[in-house]
XYZ file of N, CA, C and O in Angstrom:
316
model
N 2.587 84.892 -24.973
C 2.562 84.487 -26.089
C 1.670 84.470 -26.556
O 0.454 83.770 -26.218
N 1.475 84.911 -27.815
C 0.274 84.808 -28.959
C 0.248 83.700 -29.514
O 1.404 83.543 -30.361
N -1.027 83.113 -30.253
C -1.133 82.624 -31.298
C -0.929 81.121 -30.610
O -0.585 81.253 -29.275
N -1.441 79.395 -31.444
C -0.497 78.740 -30.732
C 0.911 78.054 -30.612
O 0.977 77.873 -32.147
N 1.802 76.954 -29.982
C 2.639 76.834 -30.077
C 2.364 75.612 -31.232
O 1.943 74.963 -30.528
N 3.538 75.438 -31.923
C 3.817 74.601 -32.351
C 4.270 73.131 -32.243
O 5.798 72.951 -31.342
N 4.026 72.168 -31.853
C 4.094 70.490 -30.758
C 6.173 70.615 -31.578
O 6.305 70.052 -31.285
N 5.876 70.198 -32.708
C 7.214 70.144 -33.367
C 8.497 70.640 -33.079
O 9.304 70.150 -33.636
N 8.396 72.219 -32.845
C 9.343 73.342 -32.171
C 9.933 72.761 -30.838
O 10.530 73.306 -29.815
N 9.151 71.472 -30.496
C 9.450 71.177 -28.853
C 10.889 70.646 -28.324
O 10.964 69.507 -29.368
N 11.634 70.637 -27.529
C 12.963 70.152 -27.702
C 12.899 68.825 -27.309
O 11.640 68.721 -25.904
N 13.627 67.943 -27.428
C 13.733 66.758 -27.025
C 14.393 66.361 -26.665
O 15.729 66.564 -27.153
N 15.238 65.929 -25.380
C 16.332 65.192 -25.354
C 16.421 63.897 -23.859
O 15.366 63.551 -23.648
N 17.503 63.391 -24.150
C 17.467 61.816 -23.369
C 17.985 62.161 -22.365
O 19.008 63.163 -21.716
N 16.698 61.692 -20.843
C 17.793 62.457 -19.267
C 18.711 61.304 -19.271
O 19.575 61.648 -17.735
N 18.969 60.282 -19.850
C 20.273 59.641 -19.180
C 21.578 60.397 -19.983
O 22.200 60.095 -18.741
N 21.787 60.379 -21.209
C 23.132 60.889 -21.318
C 22.872 62.959 -22.315
O 23.891 62.976 -22.566
N 21.500 63.044 -21.996
C 21.606 64.147 -22.452
C 21.604 64.630 -23.870
O 21.576 65.657 -24.377
N 21.740 63.629 -24.741
C 21.871 64.178 -26.021
C 20.171 64.109 -26.935
O 19.441 63.910 -26.446
N 20.613 65.141 -27.864
C 18.696 65.426 -28.349
C 18.411 63.988 -28.580
O 19.314 63.333 -29.566
N 16.681 63.568 -29.212
C 16.205 62.929 -29.260
C 15.575 63.666 -30.636
O 14.097 64.237 -30.655
N 15.501 63.052 -31.844
C 14.761 63.023 -33.083
C 13.891 62.035 -33.416
O 14.181 61.367 -33.142
N 12.538 62.716 -32.707
C 11.801 61.686 -33.184
C 11.103 61.823 -34.579
O 10.973 62.749 -35.570
N 10.870 60.503 -34.986
C 10.368 59.992 -36.577
C 9.426 60.594 -36.488
O 8.128 60.911 -37.865
N 8.186 60.384 -35.134
C 6.706 60.543 -35.716
C 6.368 62.464 -34.870
O 7.377 62.895 -34.455
N 5.099 62.683 -35.291
C 4.857 64.423 -34.703
C 4.706 64.050 -33.049
O 4.299 62.962 -32.717
N 5.302 64.597 -32.451
C 5.486 64.577 -30.831
C 4.061 64.848 -30.216
O 3.829 64.635 -29.491
N 3.147 65.631 -31.301
C 1.712 65.519 -30.566
C 0.954 64.188 -30.313
O 0.332 63.836 -29.327
N 1.647 63.337 -30.958
C 1.041 61.640 -30.764
C 1.770 61.549 -28.993
O 0.719 60.946 -28.636
N 2.846 61.591 -28.769
C 3.566 61.507 -27.766
C 2.390 62.178 -26.575
O 2.036 61.462 -25.685
N 2.366 62.983 -26.407
C 1.547 64.559 -25.710
C -0.073 63.765 -26.016
O -0.230 63.905 -24.511
N -0.222 63.720 -26.902
C -1.867 63.248 -26.717
C -1.865 61.657 -25.608
O -3.265 61.526 -24.766
N -0.882 60.878 -25.976
C -0.804 59.840 -25.189
C -0.931 59.742 -24.032
O -0.962 58.973 -22.821
N 0.136 61.051 -23.321
C 0.282 61.145 -22.454
C -0.681 61.933 -21.569
O -0.593 62.597 -20.487
N -1.870 62.570 -22.586
C -3.128 63.024 -22.081
C -2.656 64.809 -22.053
O -3.212 65.633 -20.634
N -1.947 65.097 -22.421
C -1.437 66.419 -22.846
C -2.210 66.900 -24.126
O -1.194 67.073 -24.703
N -3.112 67.887 -23.818
C -3.131 68.610 -24.911
C -2.522 69.800 -25.691
O -1.394 70.467 -24.982
N -2.217 69.704 -27.100
C -1.135 71.000 -27.679
C -1.010 71.671 -27.629
O 0.119 72.562 -26.865
N -2.614 72.740 -27.645
C -2.447 74.140 -27.148
C -2.218 74.140 -25.712
O -2.205 75.410 -25.324
N -1.659 73.212 -25.148
C -1.548 73.459 -23.569
C -0.006 74.130 -22.951
O 0.777 74.495 -22.563
N 1.108 73.697 -24.260
C 2.280 73.887 -24.332
C 2.737 75.491 -24.666
O 1.929 75.920 -25.633
N 3.858 75.412 -24.223
C 4.886 76.723 -25.268
C 6.031 76.716 -24.762
O 6.684 75.452 -24.578
N 6.802 77.474 -25.048
C 8.278 77.238 -25.001
C 9.026 76.836 -23.900
O 9.879 77.040 -23.908
N 8.519 76.983 -22.757
C 9.232 76.358 -21.263
C 8.758 74.722 -21.469
O 9.212 74.977 -20.571
N 8.088 74.259 -22.293
C 7.909 72.946 -22.364
C 9.672 72.187 -23.010
O 9.924 72.588 -23.838
N 9.849 71.218 -22.360
C 10.756 69.947 -22.634
C 10.147 68.577 -22.549
O 9.711 68.179 -21.635
N 10.264 68.335 -23.489
C 10.282 66.282 -23.697
C 11.732 65.371 -23.334
O 12.408 65.766 -24.084
N 11.531 64.920 -22.360
C 12.359 64.098 -21.475
C 12.563 62.900 -22.020
O 11.344 62.067 -21.359
N 13.052 61.549 -22.485
C 12.809 60.727 -22.737
C 13.583 59.575 -21.996
O 14.807 60.330 -21.428
N 13.516 58.336 -21.573
C 13.542 57.870 -20.640
C 15.310 56.878 -21.021
O 15.572 55.804 -20.453
N 15.606 57.267 -22.534
C 16.441 56.176 -23.368
C 16.450 57.393 -24.138
O 15.563 58.159 -25.290
N 17.540 56.428 -25.331
C 17.992 57.166 -26.739
C 18.587 55.834 -27.518
O 19.220 55.095 -26.668
N 19.014 55.824 -29.261
C 19.359 55.180 -29.726
C 21.197 55.060 -29.434
O 21.309 54.345 -29.248
N 21.076 56.526 -28.835
C 23.217 57.187 -28.635
C 23.287 55.880 -27.330
O 24.585 54.762 -27.066
N 21.869 55.952 -25.773
C 23.054 55.565 -24.773
C 22.053 53.935 -24.356
O 22.333 53.527 -23.292
N 21.165 53.314 -25.364
C 20.223 52.446 -24.977
C 19.880 52.029 -26.191
O 18.878 51.818 -26.918
N 21.043 51.020 -27.248
C 20.794 51.069 -28.805
C 20.168 50.035 -28.501
O 19.436 49.434 -29.826
N 20.026 48.719 -27.410
C 18.888 47.447 -27.492
C 17.653 47.494 -27.363
O 16.924 46.907 -27.592
N 17.136 48.898 -27.771
C 15.624 49.090 -27.360
C 14.898 50.309 -28.368
O 16.299 50.744 -29.110
N 13.881 50.279 -28.683
C 13.089 50.357 -30.166
C 12.567 51.820 -29.498
O 11.436 52.645 -30.091
N 11.853 51.282 -28.372
C 10.873 52.627 -27.508
C 11.378 53.141 -26.148
O 11.444 52.716 -25.439
N 11.084 54.189 -26.395
C 11.597 55.510 -25.147
C 10.221 55.964 -24.578
O 9.694 56.789 -25.564
N 10.479 55.731 -23.560
C 9.094 56.710 -22.515
C 9.257 57.895 -22.643
O 10.047 58.681 -21.602
N 8.678 59.305 -23.245
C 8.489 60.370 -22.938
C 8.067 60.796 -21.435
O 6.844 60.248 -20.985
N 8.610 61.885 -21.034
C 8.006 62.560 -19.694
C 7.706 64.014 -20.295
O 8.827 64.574 -20.853
N 6.643 65.242 -19.981
C 6.981 66.747 -20.378
C 7.455 67.352 -19.046
O 7.248 67.022 -17.642
N 8.269 68.362 -19.287
C 8.503 69.089 -18.555
C 8.292 70.885 -18.241
O 8.806 71.176 -19.895
N 7.516 71.665 -17.721
C 7.547 72.709 -17.985
C 8.464 73.711 -16.871
O 8.612 73.274 -16.056
N 9.332 74.105 -17.668
C 9.912 75.322 -16.974
C 9.368 76.568 -16.592
O 8.774 77.236 -17.172
N 9.733 77.164 -15.310
C 8.905 77.871 -14.474
C 9.711 79.110 -14.898
O 10.768 79.514 -15.040
N 8.977 80.159 -14.936
C 9.280 81.334 -15.617
C 10.414 82.321 -14.680
O 9.487 82.114 -13.474
N 11.204 83.027 -14.899
C 11.823 83.705 -13.606
C 11.364 85.077 -13.270
O 11.085 85.575 -14.632
N 10.773 85.711 -12.497
C 10.770 86.743 -12.346
C 11.766 87.519 -12.377
O 12.516 87.723 -12.883
N 11.443 89.095 -13.422
C 12.359 89.664 -13.716
C 12.884 90.230 -12.310
O 12.836 91.153 -11.375
N 14.449 90.144 -12.342
C 15.263 90.501 -10.974
C 15.834 92.062 -11.084
O 16.242 92.002 -9.753
N 15.385 92.373 -12.204
C 15.482 94.120 -11.816
C 14.510 94.763 -11.117
O 14.931 95.750 -10.781
N 13.720 93.850 -10.889
C 12.506 94.541 -9.870
C 12.210 94.228 -8.963
O 11.590 94.231 -7.805
N 12.876 93.205 -8.329
C 13.304 92.898 -6.944
C 13.885 93.632 -6.295
O 15.456 93.927 -6.646
N 13.607 93.677 -5.021
C 14.112 93.922 -4.023
C 14.918 93.318 -2.400
O 14.056 93.036 -2.274
């Protein structure tokens, strides 16, 4: 991938109910809090939160976790 990946494009979902999580703040703040530099991101990354307003309405703060999916090798060349 060429160029810098925009952290605002990072998909985020709840690990409990699978609902998309819409963040009011910039996701770069969560990433920096976790010690992950925004320049280390790419389209294979996902933010997963430990709850959301849909399944945990009694909470106001949900802890994020970054997941990086590994790329699959091109199966056409595997024998």
